[in-house]
Amino acid sequence: MLGSAPGLSGRWERLEPRPRARMLRQVLHAGLRTSFHALGRFVASHPVFFASAPVLLSILLGASFSRYRVEEDVESLLAPKHSLAKIEGNLVDSLFPVNRSKHALYSDLQTPVRYGRVIVTTRKGSVLDPVHLDTILKLHKRIYQMPVTVPATGVNSFNYSFSYLCLPDDKNVCIIDDIIRAMEEIQSARISNSTIPILRYPITQLADGRQAYIGHQLGGVQGWGPNGGVRGQGTGAKGEGVRSARALQLTYYLQARGGLMDRVASQWENAFCAELQHFAALHPKLGLHPSTSSSLRTDFQFSSVLAHRPLLASLGACGVLAMLCCTMRDCVRSKPWLGLLALLSITLSGLTAAGILNLTGTTYNSTYLGIPFVMLGHGLFGSFEMLSSWRRTREDQHVKERVASVFEDVMLRFSGSTMLHLMTLGLAASPLTNMEAVRLFCRTAMLAVTISYIYMLSFYSSCLVFTGYLETGYRHGCFCRRVPKPERLDSKPAWYRCLMYTRYQDEAQTTNPPIGVGNSHSHTPNSNLTHTHTHPHTANNPATHGLGHVANSTLTHPHTHSTAHMDPNPQDSHLLLGCVRRCYGDWITNTYVKPFVVLLYLVYISFGLMGFLQVTQGSDPSALVAMDTATVLYTRAQQRYFSSYSPVIGFYIYESAPYWNASVQRDLLEYAKGFQRISWLEAYLNYLTDNNQSTSQPRENFTHTLRHSFLREPQFAHFADDIIFAERGQGEEPDVAASRIFLVAKTTENKREEMSVLLDTLRRLSLTSRVRFLIFNPSFVYLDRYAAAVSSPLRHSLLAVLFLLGLSSLAVVEPLVSVWLGLTLLSVQFGVLGFMTLWGVELDCMSVLCLISALGHSADCSGPLLCGFASGRGDSRTRWVRVALERHGVPSLQTLICYSAALVPVGALRSNLTHTLFRCLTLTAGCSALHTLAFLPTLLTFLPPSKTPGNRPEEDGQRQEVECVEMNDSTRVVDQITTV
């Protein structure tokens, strides 16, 4: 008899045997929804506290900006943290420190802590022309004599010149580039009317007989051909004279012996750049491109300085559109201030996170520019979801009940997406990540997202409570003024009636009974009335199921949303909601449109695959600095004029080797074959041959001749910097404990790729060689395992999300929802990675950061839609796709509009870093929107989960919920008496 009672059928339904996993999901789902319902009531009961506490906390923590510090070590940020190149670099510094070289330095290999460097180019002619040559030597003299006063004012000020700060040679004279000596020899010969010495490229011979490599000092070279013809630019061969050169590179090496000298050297670098700028203004025929040890750091952080105004513009544009997205025709139910308050909540959470970082001593860098957009996408979607859920609540309920219903409906879903954000960012911030910039960004973003989530629960929810009370009191959503009743508005002007238009509850109940209410709906004409609602809560009702990440529950909570999925007053609907409900939902699910959407998805996958196969790594740090800066201009000039040869590569033999052995000599000569080289061993073997001595001598003879004959020749004396001798015993010749050879490879336009291949090749060779050697160049720190270091955080985050979805499907999320969400995340990531490559974005640390944040953004957009669709039972797929689009597609669309508007000012910023950020985030928003609004709605109409109705008890007879409510229309306070 109890089983036949329609009011109890839903309860007996729970006693049916069901799979344990499904029962566990239902229990957890019901418990979480009840907890969030209680949390919503608690927040609505104390709105003043939850609104003021975040503001006060943000103000207090915002005062900590006096501790703001900027990261100064860019190499530690952008280079892999743990790499073999760093270990090799430390070994090289211990064996051959910079101050050991007393004859010559190679600027792209042996660079001290402080230096000044300039590329001189000619707009017409050659830098070796007499006029330009004299001007360049004049510039060199001015830099050499340029004084720096430290401190700038005061009695104890001292003047420091380059001669005091420079690295000295063995004669205590500043080490200068060999090209300067060669140009001085040419100038002296021209003044004395003697024969001008021939300048050869890339290795030339100086007046003292020493051979010097000038390939990294002279660029854009045209050489004389074998028959007197002219070779093309950069084609000069060894032994051929230089006809003309378009560029010249000079390096000035400084030593920082302590804190004071480091400050002096830093000021000298600033004076160096100022002097070059002044000299360029006096000599417009020359182009000067300076670079110092601090240029990369300054230009990398300069993107943050340039972004101040664009970020404010982004905030303003996003705020205006957020207000418009929250606006309706009904002035009472319209809540434009909620859009602005959502943005204020995100701003306060960012300020709080920044204050915590300042107090903990964290340094800032320009990659943090992407964190506001991570917070913006997540926070805006959560706020629009809450507002959409609010509009689906029953207006005859108390504000506290409505807020509790919003928490019950939205917060489980919002908490799930927040967990996905924290999972992706948290794993990328773990020690598994080998890129320090990625690790710091993800750690900071994880803190910001957590605080944003807390502020959404507290500050924004309390603002929702306040606006709810304004709506209850029939006050204007924008001006907070009470709206007159229709009979009083009739006498007002048309513009006033339009501005104050609203729908009173008694008017709505009389003219438009809510859809979803049963046929027995009685009303009394009094303002204080008692009426009875009869709601058919069946399994087909979309409002009786949770639309969170756990969406399979069929339990009915007494505080549910309105059963109406259609607005009884279409004129009061939001514009976007009306468009989706009346136009887009029907169009995207149309039978004739579906094939074109599927075809569009195939095109999407095809272009994504095309870009995926062309992914290139971006290991060049200059690609992450602001445009039109010294680093970018210097790098462009270097790539244009000095790309014919690779940087100087150090070939270091770090263990004692039998150099006197003929087979070892052949191996070492074979390794260096094909390179331009500066080799003490090759020069020594030629020296022995020229003196009719055997190259295969006993160890004592070989070492004795090397020390007492070869290294004492003036033209070979500089090789003493390249050999380390180890004493054996008294009366015995020392061993060669370590030595070095300098190699230079011929390169093409893809210089960095060729260097990476060369590094891998020589490393493999070092594993099989009898001689223990290593190769090193400072650029190897960025190249070594860069692809693995950059891609591993993304790979780990993606695997973590898929693991989380698989694990949660056992107890929390419906399995099909997890499968669909995992496939959607993979599809979005694949598309963003492919399209960003086609857009010219390389895989560097900034693009990887955007790809990691794209996981959470796509989960925000597509997760609620999938859960809303999967929660339905019965009806057709098309019906539930439309319902899911109305409820969750509109917040996604609103978020897309505001998010895109916020990105536009950043895209106009003159910075390589922000260009990468803009392109990746734009693609993330676009691909997520395509999947949420087009691909998923179409695919779900003919792919699982199925919507075929089963034999369920609620289909035999609808369960009726009888609710007795006493309403006072003047105060719109509703006391719920009983619910069955």
PDB file of C-alpha atoms in Angstrom, residues 32 36 39 345-346 349-350 375 378-379 382 386 407 410-419 421-422 445-461:
ATOM      1  CA  LEU A  32      28.415  17.476  -0.507  1.00  0.00           C
ATOM      2  CA  PHE A  36      27.287  23.484   0.487  1.00  0.00           C
ATOM      3  CA  LEU A  39      27.518  26.842   3.920  1.00  0.00           C
ATOM      4  CA  SER A 345      36.654  39.942  -5.898  1.00  0.00           C
ATOM      5  CA  ILE A 346      39.296  38.707  -8.347  1.00  0.00           C
ATOM      6  CA  SER A 349      42.305  37.958  -4.254  1.00  0.00           C
ATOM      7  CA  GLY A 350      45.222  38.972  -6.474  1.00  0.00           C
ATOM      8  CA  MET A 375      42.319  34.068 -12.075  1.00  0.00           C
ATOM      9  CA  HIS A 378      38.260  30.913 -13.413  1.00  0.00           C
ATOM     10  CA  GLY A 379      36.658  33.629 -11.290  1.00  0.00           C
ATOM     11  CA  GLY A 382      32.234  30.950 -11.299  1.00  0.00           C
ATOM     12  CA  MET A 386      26.274  31.662  -9.594  1.00  0.00           C
ATOM     13  CA  PHE A 407      25.616  27.120  -3.293  1.00  0.00           C
ATOM     14  CA  VAL A 410      27.010  25.644  -8.227  1.00  0.00           C
ATOM     15  CA  MET A 411      29.653  25.184  -5.571  1.00  0.00           C
ATOM     16  CA  LEU A 412      30.162  21.463  -6.048  1.00  0.00           C
ATOM     17  CA  ARG A 413      30.841  22.067  -9.711  1.00  0.00           C
ATOM     18  CA  PHE A 414      32.977  25.150  -9.036  1.00  0.00           C
ATOM     19  CA  SER A 415      34.958  23.315  -6.364  1.00  0.00           C
ATOM     20  CA  GLY A 416      35.640  20.474  -8.781  1.00  0.00           C
ATOM     21  CA  SER A 417      37.016  22.817 -11.432  1.00  0.00           C
ATOM     22  CA  THR A 418      39.110  24.555  -8.768  1.00  0.00           C
ATOM     23  CA  MET A 419      40.548  21.182  -7.798  1.00  0.00           C
ATOM     24  CA  HIS A 421      43.260  23.960 -11.498  1.00  0.00           C
ATOM     25  CA  LEU A 422      45.138  23.183  -8.299  1.00  0.00           C
ATOM     26  CA  ALA A 445      49.076  30.795  -9.651  1.00  0.00           C
ATOM     27  CA  MET A 446      48.031  27.971  -7.344  1.00  0.00           C
ATOM     28  CA  LEU A 447      48.039  30.372  -4.391  1.00  0.00           C
ATOM     29  CA  ALA A 448      46.094  32.982  -6.380  1.00  0.00           C
ATOM     30  CA  VAL A 449      43.443  30.475  -7.538  1.00  0.00           C
ATOM     31  CA  THR A 450      42.984  29.197  -3.966  1.00  0.00           C
ATOM     32  CA  ILE A 451      42.451  32.703  -2.590  1.00  0.00           C
ATOM     33  CA  SER A 452      40.178  33.556  -5.514  1.00  0.00           C
ATOM     34  CA  TYR A 453      38.048  30.518  -4.700  1.00  0.00           C
ATOM     35  CA  ILE A 454      37.801  31.532  -1.028  1.00  0.00           C
ATOM     36  CA  TYR A 455      36.875  35.096  -1.934  1.00  0.00           C
ATOM     37  CA  MET A 456      34.248  33.817  -4.350  1.00  0.00           C
ATOM     38  CA  LEU A 457      32.682  31.864  -1.507  1.00  0.00           C
ATOM     39  CA  SER A 458      32.835  34.815   0.867  1.00  0.00           C
ATOM     40  CA  PHE A 459      33.027  38.252  -0.731  1.00  0.00           C
ATOM     41  CA  TYR A 460      31.122  37.645  -3.948  1.00  0.00           C
ATOM     42  CA  SER A 461      28.501  35.489  -2.240  1.00  0.00           C
TER      43      SER A 461
END
